[in-house]
Coordinates of C-alpha atoms in Angstrom, one line a residue:
Chain B
M1 CA -10.5 -10.6 1.4
F2 CA -13.2 -11.1 -1.1
F3 CA -11.5 -14.4 -2.1
D4 CA -12.6 -16.0 1.2
E5 CA -16.2 -14.9 0.8
F6 CA -16.2 -16.0 -2.9
K7 CA -14.9 -19.5 -1.8
S8 CA -17.4 -19.9 0.9
W9 CA -20.3 -18.9 -1.4
Q10 CA -19.0 -21.2 -4.1
K11 CA -19.2 -24.0 -1.6
E12 CA -22.7 -22.9 -0.5
L13 CA -24.0 -22.8 -4.0
T14 CA -23.0 -26.4 -4.7
H15 CA -26.1 -27.3 -2.7
Y16 CA -28.3 -24.6 -4.1
S17 CA -30.7 -25.0 -7.0
F18 CA -32.2 -21.9 -8.7
E19 CA -35.0 -24.3 -9.9
Q20 CA -36.2 -24.7 -6.3
V21 CA -37.0 -21.0 -5.9
S22 CA -40.8 -20.5 -5.7
Q23 CA -42.9 -17.6 -6.8
G24 CA -43.4 -16.8 -3.1
D25 CA -39.7 -16.5 -2.6
V26 CA -39.6 -14.0 -5.5
E27 CA -42.5 -12.0 -4.1
R28 CA -40.9 -11.9 -0.7
A29 CA -37.7 -10.6 -2.2
L30 CA -39.6 -8.0 -4.2
G31 CA -41.3 -6.9 -1.0
H32 CA -38.1 -6.4 1.0
E33 CA -36.6 -3.0 1.3
R34 CA -33.1 -4.3 1.7
L35 CA -32.4 -7.6 -0.1
D36 CA -30.2 -10.3 1.4
F37 CA -28.2 -12.7 -0.6
M38 CA -31.1 -15.3 -0.7
D39 CA -33.4 -12.6 -2.1
F40 CA -30.8 -11.7 -4.7
L41 CA -30.5 -15.4 -5.7
A42 CA -34.3 -15.6 -5.9
L43 CA -34.4 -12.6 -8.3
L44 CA -31.9 -14.4 -10.6
S45 CA -34.0 -17.6 -10.6
P46 CA -36.2 -19.0 -13.4
A47 CA -39.2 -18.2 -11.1
A48 CA -38.4 -14.5 -11.3
K49 CA -38.9 -14.5 -15.0
L50 CA -42.7 -14.0 -14.4
Y51 CA -42.0 -10.9 -12.3
L52 CA -39.9 -8.9 -14.7
E53 CA -42.5 -6.1 -15.0
P54 CA -42.9 -5.5 -11.2
M55 CA -39.1 -5.8 -10.8
A56 CA -38.7 -3.2 -13.5
Q57 CA -41.2 -0.9 -11.8
K58 CA -39.4 -1.1 -8.5
A59 CA -35.9 -0.8 -10.2
H60 CA -37.1 2.3 -12.1
R61 CA -38.4 3.9 -8.9
L62 CA -35.3 3.2 -6.9
T63 CA -33.1 4.5 -9.7
L64 CA -35.0 7.8 -10.0
Q65 CA -34.9 8.2 -6.2
N66 CA -31.2 7.6 -5.9
F67 CA -29.8 9.0 -9.1
G68 CA -32.6 11.2 -10.5
K69 CA -33.4 11.7 -14.2
S70 CA -29.8 12.0 -15.3
I71 CA -27.3 9.7 -17.0
L72 CA -23.5 10.2 -16.9
L73 CA -21.9 9.9 -20.3
F74 CA -18.3 8.7 -20.9
T75 CA -16.3 7.3 -23.7
P76 CA -13.4 4.9 -24.1
L77 CA -10.0 5.7 -25.6
Y78 CA -8.0 2.7 -26.6
L79 CA -4.3 3.5 -26.1
A80 CA -2.9 0.3 -27.4
N81 CA -4.0 -3.2 -28.4
F82 CA -0.9 -5.3 -27.8
C83 CA -1.7 -8.3 -25.6
S84 CA 0.1 -11.1 -23.9
N85 CA -2.9 -13.3 -23.3
Q86 CA -4.8 -15.9 -25.2
C87 CA -8.4 -15.2 -24.3
V88 CA -10.5 -17.3 -26.8
Y89 CA -13.3 -14.7 -26.9
C90 CA -11.2 -11.6 -27.6
S91 CA -9.9 -10.0 -30.8
Y92 CA -6.7 -8.9 -29.0
N93 CA -5.7 -12.6 -28.4
I94 CA -2.0 -12.8 -29.0
K95 CA -2.6 -15.4 -31.7
N96 CA -4.9 -13.2 -33.7
K97 CA -3.3 -11.5 -36.7
I98 CA -4.7 -8.0 -36.2
L99 CA -3.3 -4.6 -36.8
R100 CA -1.5 -3.8 -33.5
R101 CA -0.9 -0.2 -32.5
K102 CA 0.0 1.9 -29.6
L103 CA -0.6 5.6 -29.6
S104 CA 2.4 7.9 -29.3
L105 CA 2.1 10.5 -26.5
A106 CA 1.5 13.1 -29.2
E107 CA -1.3 11.1 -30.7
V108 CA -2.8 10.6 -27.2
E109 CA -3.1 14.4 -26.9
V110 CA -4.6 14.8 -30.3
E111 CA -7.1 12.0 -29.6
G112 CA -7.9 13.5 -26.1
K113 CA -8.5 16.9 -27.6
A114 CA -10.9 15.5 -30.3
I115 CA -12.9 13.7 -27.6
A116 CA -13.0 16.7 -25.3
E117 CA -14.3 18.8 -28.2
K118 CA -17.4 16.7 -28.2
G119 CA -18.1 17.8 -24.7
L120 CA -17.3 14.5 -23.0
Q121 CA -15.5 14.9 -19.7
H122 CA -15.3 11.4 -18.4
L123 CA -12.8 9.3 -20.2
L124 CA -11.9 5.6 -19.8
L125 CA -8.4 4.6 -21.0
L126 CA -8.0 1.1 -22.2
T127 CA -5.0 -1.0 -23.3
G128 CA -4.6 -4.6 -24.3
E129 CA -3.0 -6.6 -21.6
S130 CA 0.6 -6.3 -22.4
R131 CA 2.8 -4.9 -19.7
Q132 CA 5.7 -4.6 -22.1
A133 CA 3.9 -2.6 -24.8
S134 CA 1.7 -0.5 -22.5
S135 CA 3.6 -0.3 -19.2
P136 CA 2.3 1.4 -16.1
E137 CA 4.7 4.2 -16.8
Y138 CA 3.2 4.7 -20.3
I139 CA -0.3 4.7 -18.9
A140 CA 0.8 7.3 -16.3
D141 CA 2.4 9.4 -19.1
C142 CA -0.9 9.3 -21.1
T143 CA -2.8 10.2 -17.9
R144 CA -0.7 13.3 -17.3
I145 CA -1.2 14.4 -20.8
L146 CA -5.0 13.9 -20.8
R147 CA -5.7 15.1 -17.3
P148 CA -6.2 18.8 -18.1
Y149 CA -8.8 18.0 -20.8
F150 CA -11.1 15.9 -18.6
A151 CA -13.0 16.0 -15.3
S152 CA -12.4 12.3 -14.6
L153 CA -10.2 9.6 -16.0
G154 CA -10.5 5.9 -15.5
I155 CA -8.5 2.9 -16.6
E156 CA -9.4 -0.5 -18.0
V157 CA -6.1 -2.3 -18.3
Y158 CA -4.4 -5.5 -17.0
P159 CA -4.5 -5.9 -13.2
L160 CA -1.8 -4.0 -11.3
E161 CA -0.1 -4.1 -7.9
T162 CA -1.4 -1.8 -5.2
Q163 CA 1.6 0.4 -5.5
E164 CA 1.2 0.8 -9.2
Y165 CA -2.5 1.7 -8.7
R166 CA -1.2 4.3 -6.2
E167 CA 1.1 5.8 -8.8
L168 CA -1.6 5.9 -11.4
Y169 CA -3.9 7.6 -8.9
A170 CA -1.2 10.2 -8.2
A171 CA -0.9 10.7 -12.0
G172 CA -4.6 11.5 -12.2
I173 CA -6.6 8.3 -12.6
D174 CA -9.8 8.3 -10.5
T175 CA -11.6 5.0 -11.4
L176 CA -10.8 1.4 -12.3
T177 CA -12.9 -0.8 -14.6
I178 CA -11.9 -4.5 -14.5
Y179 CA -14.1 -7.4 -15.5
Q180 CA -13.4 -10.7 -14.0
E181 CA -14.8 -12.1 -17.3
V182 CA -16.0 -15.3 -15.6
Y183 CA -16.1 -16.1 -11.9
D184 CA -16.2 -19.9 -12.4
E185 CA -12.6 -21.0 -12.1
D186 CA -12.8 -24.0 -14.4
I187 CA -14.4 -22.0 -17.2
Y188 CA -11.9 -19.2 -16.5
A189 CA -9.0 -21.7 -17.1
S190 CA -10.6 -23.0 -20.3
V191 CA -11.1 -19.6 -22.0
H192 CA -7.8 -18.0 -20.9
L193 CA -5.4 -20.4 -22.5
A194 CA -2.1 -18.6 -21.9
G195 CA -0.6 -15.5 -20.5
P196 CA -0.5 -13.7 -17.1
K197 CA -4.3 -13.4 -17.1
R198 CA -4.6 -17.1 -16.3
I199 CA -4.2 -16.3 -12.6
H200 CA -7.9 -16.0 -11.6
R201 CA -7.2 -14.8 -8.1
Y202 CA -4.9 -12.0 -9.1
R203 CA -7.6 -10.5 -11.3
L204 CA -10.3 -11.1 -8.7
E205 CA -8.4 -9.1 -6.1
A206 CA -7.5 -6.2 -8.4
P207 CA -10.6 -4.1 -7.4
E208 CA -9.6 -4.4 -3.7
R209 CA -6.0 -3.2 -4.6
A210 CA -7.4 -0.2 -6.4
C211 CA -9.7 0.7 -3.5
E212 CA -6.7 0.4 -1.1
A213 CA -4.8 2.7 -3.4
G214 CA -7.4 5.5 -3.1
F215 CA -9.4 5.1 -6.3
S216 CA -12.8 6.8 -6.1
G217 CA -14.7 4.4 -8.2
V218 CA -14.5 0.8 -9.3
T219 CA -16.6 -0.9 -12.0
I220 CA -16.7 -4.7 -12.2
G221 CA -18.7 -7.3 -14.1
A222 CA -18.8 -10.7 -15.7
L223 CA -18.6 -11.1 -19.5
L224 CA -22.0 -12.6 -20.1
G225 CA -21.9 -15.6 -22.3
L226 CA -18.9 -17.3 -20.8
G227 CA -20.4 -19.0 -17.8
E228 CA -23.8 -19.9 -16.3
W229 CA -25.3 -16.5 -16.1
R230 CA -27.4 -16.9 -12.9
K231 CA -24.2 -17.8 -10.9
E232 CA -22.0 -15.3 -12.7
A233 CA -24.5 -12.5 -12.0
F234 CA -24.7 -13.6 -8.4
F235 CA -21.0 -13.5 -7.9
T236 CA -20.8 -10.1 -9.6
G237 CA -23.3 -8.9 -7.1
L238 CA -21.6 -10.6 -4.2
H239 CA -18.3 -9.0 -5.3
A240 CA -19.9 -5.5 -5.7
S241 CA -21.6 -5.7 -2.3
Y242 CA -18.3 -6.9 -0.6
L243 CA -16.5 -3.9 -2.1
Q244 CA -19.3 -1.5 -1.1
K245 CA -19.2 -2.7 2.5
T246 CA -15.4 -2.9 2.8
Y247 CA -14.8 0.4 1.0
P248 CA -17.9 2.5 1.8
D249 CA -16.3 5.7 0.3
V250 CA -15.7 4.1 -3.1
E251 CA -18.4 4.3 -5.7
I252 CA -19.0 0.7 -6.9
V253 CA -20.5 0.2 -10.3
V254 CA -21.5 -3.0 -12.1
S255 CA -21.7 -3.7 -15.8
A256 CA -23.4 -6.5 -17.7
P257 CA -21.4 -6.7 -20.9
R258 CA -22.8 -9.3 -23.4
M259 CA -20.3 -11.0 -25.7
R260 CA -20.1 -9.3 -29.1
P261 CA -18.8 -10.5 -32.5
H262 CA -15.0 -10.3 -32.5
A263 CA -12.0 -11.6 -34.5
G264 CA -11.7 -15.3 -33.9
S265 CA -14.2 -18.2 -34.0
Y266 CA -15.3 -18.6 -30.3
K267 CA -19.0 -18.7 -29.8
P268 CA -20.5 -18.0 -26.3
Q269 CA -21.3 -21.2 -24.5
Y270 CA -24.1 -19.6 -22.5
P271 CA -25.7 -17.0 -24.8
I272 CA -27.9 -14.5 -23.0
T273 CA -31.3 -13.5 -24.3
D274 CA -32.6 -10.0 -24.0
A275 CA -35.0 -11.1 -21.3
E276 CA -32.2 -12.6 -19.3
L277 CA -30.1 -9.5 -19.6
V278 CA -33.0 -7.5 -18.3
Q279 CA -33.5 -9.9 -15.4
I280 CA -29.8 -9.5 -14.5
L281 CA -29.9 -5.7 -14.6
L282 CA -33.0 -5.6 -12.5
A283 CA -31.6 -8.0 -9.9
Y284 CA -28.5 -5.8 -9.7
R285 CA -30.6 -2.7 -9.1
L286 CA -32.9 -4.2 -6.5
F287 CA -30.0 -5.8 -4.7
M288 CA -27.9 -2.6 -4.7
P289 CA -30.1 0.4 -4.9
R290 CA -27.2 2.8 -4.6
G291 CA -24.8 1.0 -7.0
G292 CA -24.0 2.5 -10.4
I293 CA -24.8 0.5 -13.5
T294 CA -23.0 1.0 -16.7
L295 CA -24.3 0.1 -20.2
S296 CA -21.8 0.0 -23.0
T297 CA -22.1 0.3 -26.8
R298 CA -22.0 -3.5 -27.0
E299 CA -25.8 -3.3 -26.9
S300 CA -27.8 -2.0 -29.9
A301 CA -29.3 1.4 -30.0
P302 CA -32.9 0.2 -29.5
M303 CA -31.8 -2.2 -26.8
R304 CA -29.9 0.6 -24.9
D305 CA -32.9 2.9 -25.2
A306 CA -35.2 0.3 -23.7
L307 CA -32.8 -0.7 -20.9
L308 CA -32.2 2.9 -19.9
P309 CA -35.1 3.3 -17.3
L310 CA -34.4 0.0 -15.7
G311 CA -31.5 1.2 -13.5
I312 CA -28.8 2.5 -15.8
T313 CA -26.7 5.4 -14.5
K314 CA -23.8 5.5 -16.9
L315 CA -23.7 5.2 -20.6
S316 CA -20.8 5.2 -23.0
A317 CA -21.4 7.3 -26.1
G318 CA -19.7 7.9 -29.4
S319 CA -17.4 5.0 -28.6
L320 CA -14.6 3.6 -30.8
T321 CA -13.0 0.3 -29.7
S322 CA -10.1 0.7 -32.1
V323 CA -6.8 2.2 -31.1
G324 CA -7.1 5.8 -32.1
G325 CA -9.7 7.1 -34.6
Y326 CA -11.3 10.0 -32.8
A327 CA -9.1 12.5 -34.5
E328 CA -9.1 12.3 -38.3
S329 CA -5.3 12.5 -38.4
T330 CA -4.7 9.4 -36.2
E331 CA -4.2 6.0 -37.9
T332 CA -6.2 3.3 -36.3
G333 CA -5.4 -0.2 -35.0
S334 CA -7.9 -3.1 -35.0
A335 CA -10.9 -3.0 -32.7
Q336 CA -11.5 -5.1 -29.6
F337 CA -15.1 -5.9 -30.5
E338 CA -17.7 -4.5 -32.8
V339 CA -19.6 -1.6 -31.4
S340 CA -23.3 -2.2 -31.7
D341 CA -24.7 1.3 -30.9
E342 CA -22.8 3.5 -33.4
R343 CA -24.7 6.7 -32.6
S344 CA -22.7 9.9 -32.2
V345 CA -22.5 11.8 -28.9
E346 CA -25.0 14.3 -30.3
E347 CA -27.4 11.5 -31.2
V348 CA -27.2 9.9 -27.8
V349 CA -27.7 13.2 -26.1
A350 CA -30.8 13.9 -28.2
M351 CA -32.1 10.4 -27.4
L352 CA -31.6 11.0 -23.6
R353 CA -33.3 14.4 -23.8
S354 CA -36.3 13.0 -25.7
K355 CA -36.7 10.4 -23.0
G356 CA -36.7 12.9 -20.3
Y357 CA -33.1 12.3 -19.1
Q358 CA -30.4 14.9 -18.5
P359 CA -27.1 13.9 -20.1
V360 CA -24.4 14.6 -17.5
F361 CA -21.0 15.3 -19.0
C362 CA -19.3 16.3 -15.8
D363 CA -19.7 14.7 -12.4
W364 CA -16.3 15.0 -10.7
V365 CA -13.9 17.6 -9.4
N366 CA -10.3 16.7 -9.9
L367 CA -8.5 18.1 -6.9
R368 CA -5.1 16.8 -7.9
D369 CA -3.8 19.4 -10.3
R370 CA -5.3 22.1 -8.1
R371 CA -3.3 21.4 -4.9
G372 CA -3.0 25.1 -4.3
A373 CA -6.7 25.7 -4.6
Chain X
M1 CA -64.2 39.0 12.6
Q2 CA -60.5 39.3 13.4
Q3 CA -58.1 40.0 10.5
V4 CA -55.3 37.6 9.7
N5 CA -52.1 39.2 11.0
C6 CA -50.0 39.5 7.9
E7 CA -47.1 40.9 9.9
L8 CA -46.9 37.5 11.6
L9 CA -46.7 35.7 8.3
N10 CA -44.0 38.0 6.8
D11 CA -41.1 37.0 8.9
P12 CA -37.8 36.8 7.1
F13 CA -34.9 34.9 8.6
E14 CA -31.3 35.7 8.2
I15 CA -28.3 33.7 7.1
G16 CA -24.9 35.2 6.6
G17 CA -26.3 38.7 6.8
Q18 CA -28.9 38.0 4.1
K19 CA -32.6 38.2 4.8
L20 CA -34.6 35.4 3.3
R21 CA -38.3 35.3 2.9
S22 CA -38.6 31.9 1.3
R23 CA -38.0 29.0 3.7
L24 CA -37.7 26.5 0.9
F25 CA -34.3 25.8 -0.5
T26 CA -34.2 23.7 -3.7
G27 CA -31.6 21.8 -5.7
T28 CA -30.4 21.4 -9.2
G29 CA -29.5 17.7 -9.4
K30 CA -31.7 14.9 -10.6
F31 CA -33.8 17.0 -13.0
S32 CA -34.4 15.9 -16.5
S33 CA -33.0 19.1 -17.9
H34 CA -31.3 22.3 -16.9
E35 CA -34.1 24.2 -18.6
L36 CA -36.4 23.1 -15.8
V37 CA -34.3 24.7 -13.1
P38 CA -35.4 28.3 -13.5
Q39 CA -39.0 27.2 -13.8
I40 CA -38.7 25.2 -10.5
I41 CA -37.1 28.2 -8.9
E42 CA -40.1 30.4 -9.9
A43 CA -42.7 27.8 -8.9
S44 CA -41.1 27.1 -5.5
G45 CA -40.5 30.8 -4.7
T46 CA -37.0 29.7 -3.5
Q47 CA -34.3 32.2 -3.0
V48 CA -31.5 29.7 -2.3
V49 CA -30.4 27.0 -4.7
T50 CA -27.9 24.3 -4.0
M51 CA -25.7 22.8 -6.7
A52 CA -22.9 20.3 -6.7
L53 CA -19.6 21.8 -7.8
R54 CA -18.7 18.4 -9.2
R55 CA -21.5 18.9 -11.8
L56 CA -20.3 22.4 -12.8
D57 CA -19.4 21.9 -16.4
W58 CA -17.3 25.0 -17.0
R59 CA -15.9 23.5 -20.2
N60 CA -19.3 23.4 -21.9
P61 CA -21.2 26.7 -21.5
Q62 CA -24.4 25.0 -22.7
E63 CA -24.2 22.5 -19.9
N64 CA -23.2 25.0 -17.2
I65 CA -25.9 25.0 -14.6
L66 CA -24.9 28.5 -13.5
N67 CA -26.3 29.9 -16.8
Y68 CA -29.7 28.6 -15.8
I69 CA -30.0 30.2 -12.4
P70 CA -31.7 33.6 -12.4
K71 CA -30.0 36.7 -11.0
G72 CA -30.9 37.5 -7.4
I73 CA -30.9 33.8 -6.4
T74 CA -28.3 32.9 -3.8
L75 CA -26.2 30.0 -4.9
L76 CA -25.4 27.4 -2.3
P77 CA -22.6 25.3 -3.9
N78 CA -22.1 22.0 -2.1
T79 CA -19.0 19.8 -1.7
S80 CA -20.6 16.6 -2.9
G81 CA -17.9 14.1 -3.7
A82 CA -15.7 15.1 -0.8
R83 CA -14.6 12.2 1.3
T84 CA -12.6 14.2 3.9
A85 CA -12.5 17.7 5.4
E86 CA -9.5 18.5 3.3
E87 CA -11.4 17.7 0.1
A88 CA -14.4 19.6 1.2
I89 CA -12.3 22.7 2.0
R90 CA -10.6 22.5 -1.5
I91 CA -13.9 22.1 -3.3
A92 CA -15.3 25.1 -1.4
R93 CA -12.3 27.2 -2.5
L94 CA -12.8 26.0 -6.1
A95 CA -16.5 27.0 -5.9
K96 CA -15.6 30.5 -4.7
A97 CA -13.0 30.8 -7.5
A98 CA -15.6 29.6 -10.0
G99 CA -17.8 32.6 -9.1
C100 CA -20.3 30.7 -7.0
G101 CA -20.2 33.2 -4.1
N102 CA -19.1 32.6 -0.6
W103 CA -21.9 30.4 0.7
I104 CA -21.0 26.7 1.0
K105 CA -22.9 23.6 2.0
I106 CA -20.4 21.2 3.5
E107 CA -21.1 17.7 2.5
V108 CA -18.5 15.2 3.6
I109 CA -19.6 11.7 2.8
Q110 CA -17.6 8.5 3.2
D111 CA -20.5 6.1 2.7
Q112 CA -21.8 5.7 -0.8
R113 CA -24.5 3.3 0.2
Y114 CA -26.5 5.5 2.6
L115 CA -24.8 8.9 1.8
L116 CA -24.7 9.7 5.5
P117 CA -22.5 12.6 6.5
D118 CA -19.3 12.3 8.4
N119 CA -19.9 14.7 11.4
P120 CA -16.3 14.9 12.7
E121 CA -14.8 15.7 9.2
T122 CA -17.7 18.1 8.6
L123 CA -16.8 20.0 11.8
I124 CA -13.1 20.3 10.8
A125 CA -14.1 21.6 7.4
A126 CA -16.6 24.1 8.9
E127 CA -14.1 25.6 11.3
Q128 CA -11.6 26.2 8.5
L129 CA -14.1 27.6 6.0
V130 CA -15.6 30.0 8.5
K131 CA -12.0 31.3 9.1
E132 CA -11.7 31.8 5.4
G133 CA -14.8 33.9 5.3
F134 CA -17.4 31.5 3.9
V135 CA -21.0 31.4 5.0
V136 CA -21.0 27.8 6.1
L137 CA -24.0 25.6 6.1
P138 CA -23.0 22.0 7.1
Y139 CA -25.1 19.0 6.2
M140 CA -25.0 16.7 9.2
S141 CA -26.4 13.9 11.1
P142 CA -28.6 15.5 13.8
D143 CA -26.3 15.2 16.8
L144 CA -26.5 17.9 19.5
G145 CA -22.9 17.8 20.4
T146 CA -21.8 18.3 16.8
A147 CA -24.4 21.0 16.3
R148 CA -23.1 22.9 19.4
R149 CA -19.6 22.7 18.1
L150 CA -20.6 23.9 14.7
E151 CA -22.3 26.8 16.3
S152 CA -19.2 27.6 18.3
V153 CA -16.9 27.6 15.3
G154 CA -19.2 30.0 13.5
A155 CA -21.5 28.0 11.1
A156 CA -24.3 30.1 9.7
A157 CA -26.9 27.4 10.0
V158 CA -27.0 23.6 10.5
M159 CA -28.6 21.2 8.1
P160 CA -29.6 18.0 9.8
L161 CA -31.0 15.2 7.7
G162 CA -34.5 14.0 8.1
A163 CA -33.7 10.7 6.5
P164 CA -30.9 9.5 4.1
I165 CA -30.6 11.6 0.9
G166 CA -33.1 10.7 -1.8
S167 CA -34.9 8.2 0.5
N168 CA -38.2 10.2 0.6
R169 CA -38.8 8.8 4.1
G170 CA -39.7 12.0 5.9
L171 CA -38.6 13.1 9.3
Q172 CA -37.2 9.8 10.7
T173 CA -34.9 11.8 12.9
R174 CA -37.8 14.0 14.3
E175 CA -36.8 13.7 18.0
L176 CA -33.2 14.6 17.3
I177 CA -34.1 17.5 15.1
R178 CA -36.6 18.8 17.8
I179 CA -33.7 18.9 20.3
L180 CA -31.5 20.8 17.9
I181 CA -34.3 23.3 17.3
E182 CA -34.7 23.8 21.1
E183 CA -31.0 23.9 21.9
I184 CA -29.3 25.6 19.0
S185 CA -29.8 29.2 18.2
L186 CA -28.7 28.9 14.6
P187 CA -31.3 28.4 11.9
I188 CA -32.0 24.6 11.6
I189 CA -32.6 23.7 8.0
V190 CA -33.9 20.2 7.5
D191 CA -32.0 18.7 4.5
A192 CA -32.5 15.3 2.9
G193 CA -35.3 12.8 3.3
I194 CA -38.3 15.0 2.9
G195 CA -40.5 13.3 0.4
R196 CA -43.9 15.0 0.7
P197 CA -45.1 18.5 1.2
S198 CA -46.8 17.4 4.4
E199 CA -43.4 16.4 5.8
A200 CA -42.0 19.8 4.9
A201 CA -44.9 21.4 6.6
E202 CA -44.2 19.3 9.7
A203 CA -40.6 20.4 9.9
L204 CA -41.6 24.1 9.7
E205 CA -44.4 23.5 12.3
M206 CA -41.7 22.1 14.6
G207 CA -39.8 25.3 14.3
A208 CA -37.2 24.4 11.7
A209 CA -36.1 27.6 9.9
A210 CA -36.3 26.1 6.5
V211 CA -36.1 22.9 4.5
L212 CA -34.1 21.8 1.5
V213 CA -36.0 19.7 -1.0
N214 CA -34.5 18.3 -4.2
T215 CA -35.3 14.6 -5.0
A216 CA -39.0 14.9 -4.1
I217 CA -39.4 17.8 -6.6
A218 CA -37.0 16.6 -9.3
T219 CA -38.4 13.1 -9.5
A220 CA -42.1 13.9 -9.3
D221 CA -44.1 13.3 -12.4
Q222 CA -44.9 17.0 -12.5
P223 CA -41.9 18.7 -11.0
L224 CA -43.3 22.3 -11.3
E225 CA -46.6 21.5 -9.6
M226 CA -44.7 19.6 -6.9
A227 CA -42.4 22.7 -6.4
H228 CA -45.5 24.8 -6.0
A229 CA -47.0 22.3 -3.5
F230 CA -43.8 22.4 -1.4
R231 CA -44.0 26.2 -1.4
L232 CA -47.5 26.2 -0.1
A233 CA -46.6 23.5 2.5
V234 CA -43.6 25.4 3.8
E235 CA -45.7 28.6 4.1
A236 CA -48.4 26.7 5.9
G237 CA -46.0 25.0 8.2
R238 CA -44.3 28.3 9.1
S239 CA -47.7 30.1 9.6
A240 CA -48.8 27.3 11.9
Y241 CA -45.6 27.5 13.9
L242 CA -46.0 31.3 14.3
A243 CA -49.7 31.1 15.0
G244 CA -49.1 28.6 17.7
L245 CA -46.4 30.6 19.4
G246 CA -48.5 33.8 19.1
A247 CA -51.5 32.2 20.5
R248 CA -49.7 30.9 23.5
R249 CA -48.2 34.3 24.2
D250 CA -51.6 36.0 23.9
Q251 CA -53.3 33.6 26.2
A252 CA -50.7 33.8 28.9
E253 CA -51.3 37.6 29.0
A254 CA -55.1 37.6 28.7
S255 CA -56.0 35.2 31.4
S256 CA -54.9 32.3 33.5
P257 CA -57.8 29.8 33.2
L258 CA -56.2 27.3 35.7
T259 CA -54.7 29.6 38.3
G260 CA -56.9 32.7 37.9
F261 CA -58.8 31.8 41.1
L262 CA -55.6 32.6 43.1
R263 CA -55.9 36.3 42.2
E264 CA -59.5 36.5 43.4
E265 CA -58.4 36.3 47.0

């Protein structure tokens, strides 16, 4: 169980100081072909700040070698924004008076078609965390409707039981995205005031349950801004590396979402600077040369362009974080956060091409609905 | 002065009934654009190009890699993404149904960190796909037992790795590949790990039938020039292999410098 490893490292880190890391430690970590956990910690330390350029050079080289000059594009589709939780940092907070909506199955198909027409083949389905409003059965129904239009479908919803993940896998879901938000349990308790999400461990173990259920990919991450970023980034890497080792056939991806303006008054306690975000992404890449790294439209267009060569393998494009809105006819519900990069799919594609990257729309074969093949 | 024996240098090899002059296979992944692919094919002189079926974007014609591969080039679709023999078999069938021909490079990978092939599953997939009429080229870890079994189930070639995919580490598995070349009568095509033209040349000098190079070309600063460099290296390596063999044969017939004295009696 990752929980045990998490606990033992938590204890370990009580005696650890990032301040004690020397430049020599950073240089040694940079020189290692395969980094151990101490190297990873060194790259997240204040001392590593002086080494961002050599870290970036190595990260770029490793990414080219392992993933080539190509970037996978995907887009999110919010199915519903009803929520049972009180997360202080999120617009969907049950206490927030926002426009709540849930797409009908007919609307799901209209939205799916509108997205597919842009050429996008990898779709991430999202809901607010309400089991009542957006039940596993509803998500499975949406999946079956969307399946024929896309090469790959993922979910980013409330954590589920292994059996429920199995059923969604059977319905056509390939990948899971679930952010722990914050690994630190005290902060976790202080920002998740009410609702089923309060159970830290149940969320922490959701990726393992999805891997057990046969998912082909899992994306994890900490919501940057909630906790001390060096530790949060370390636990994200620890988590990803545990999953890679335990489920070697599952593609493990990390993401580094920074908090964005949202409905509500919460301000991040540990705001992340651009240089810190870069340091985190570089440390992820050097620690996990074969891991995927996703960059969402939470970052601005110029920032996304600049981060691209540092290790990014997946990019969301043309994203809407409202419920519905891809098709002109669909009424929209309120958004989860403000999208920062508002460029269209065509604009993102043109940007990638101009930077010498091939936009990849399709990187999966769905074998489910072709059983007879 | 003796003339270079051009006959010796023009030695096609055969896979699945097809005669191939070029001993350099290339790929389509990792390039900055599809438009580069036909240029790479020309610069490398390759006749066989591998492509991942998972990347085949049949919904967007503009993104469909098949539209960028010139006529006359043999497609070698691969089963990248397959975690089991069953998935590889189904991807192979889809590739055939999608019009990619009947060649298939079996890739069964259960390890996302090193991308090392799963030999037992690969063997199961190979046996089935041969029965279904595919020309089967399995990507494998260079293990003699597995290679023998692949040969006995009817694989058209074996494709041992030189080093993990994309690692550019060269022929780390040199000794094991050398044994395969000695013991297996199928063409041995070194796949994965070759990072430099000199390493491709070395594989050919050792007697490998061909090499497959993708990452080293696709991620070079100048991919076209690198493709050309690999072409030259493969030709040089093959020529050296043939020249070596030829020379040994000639000498054995011409004289016996060490035991010739025995005949003088």
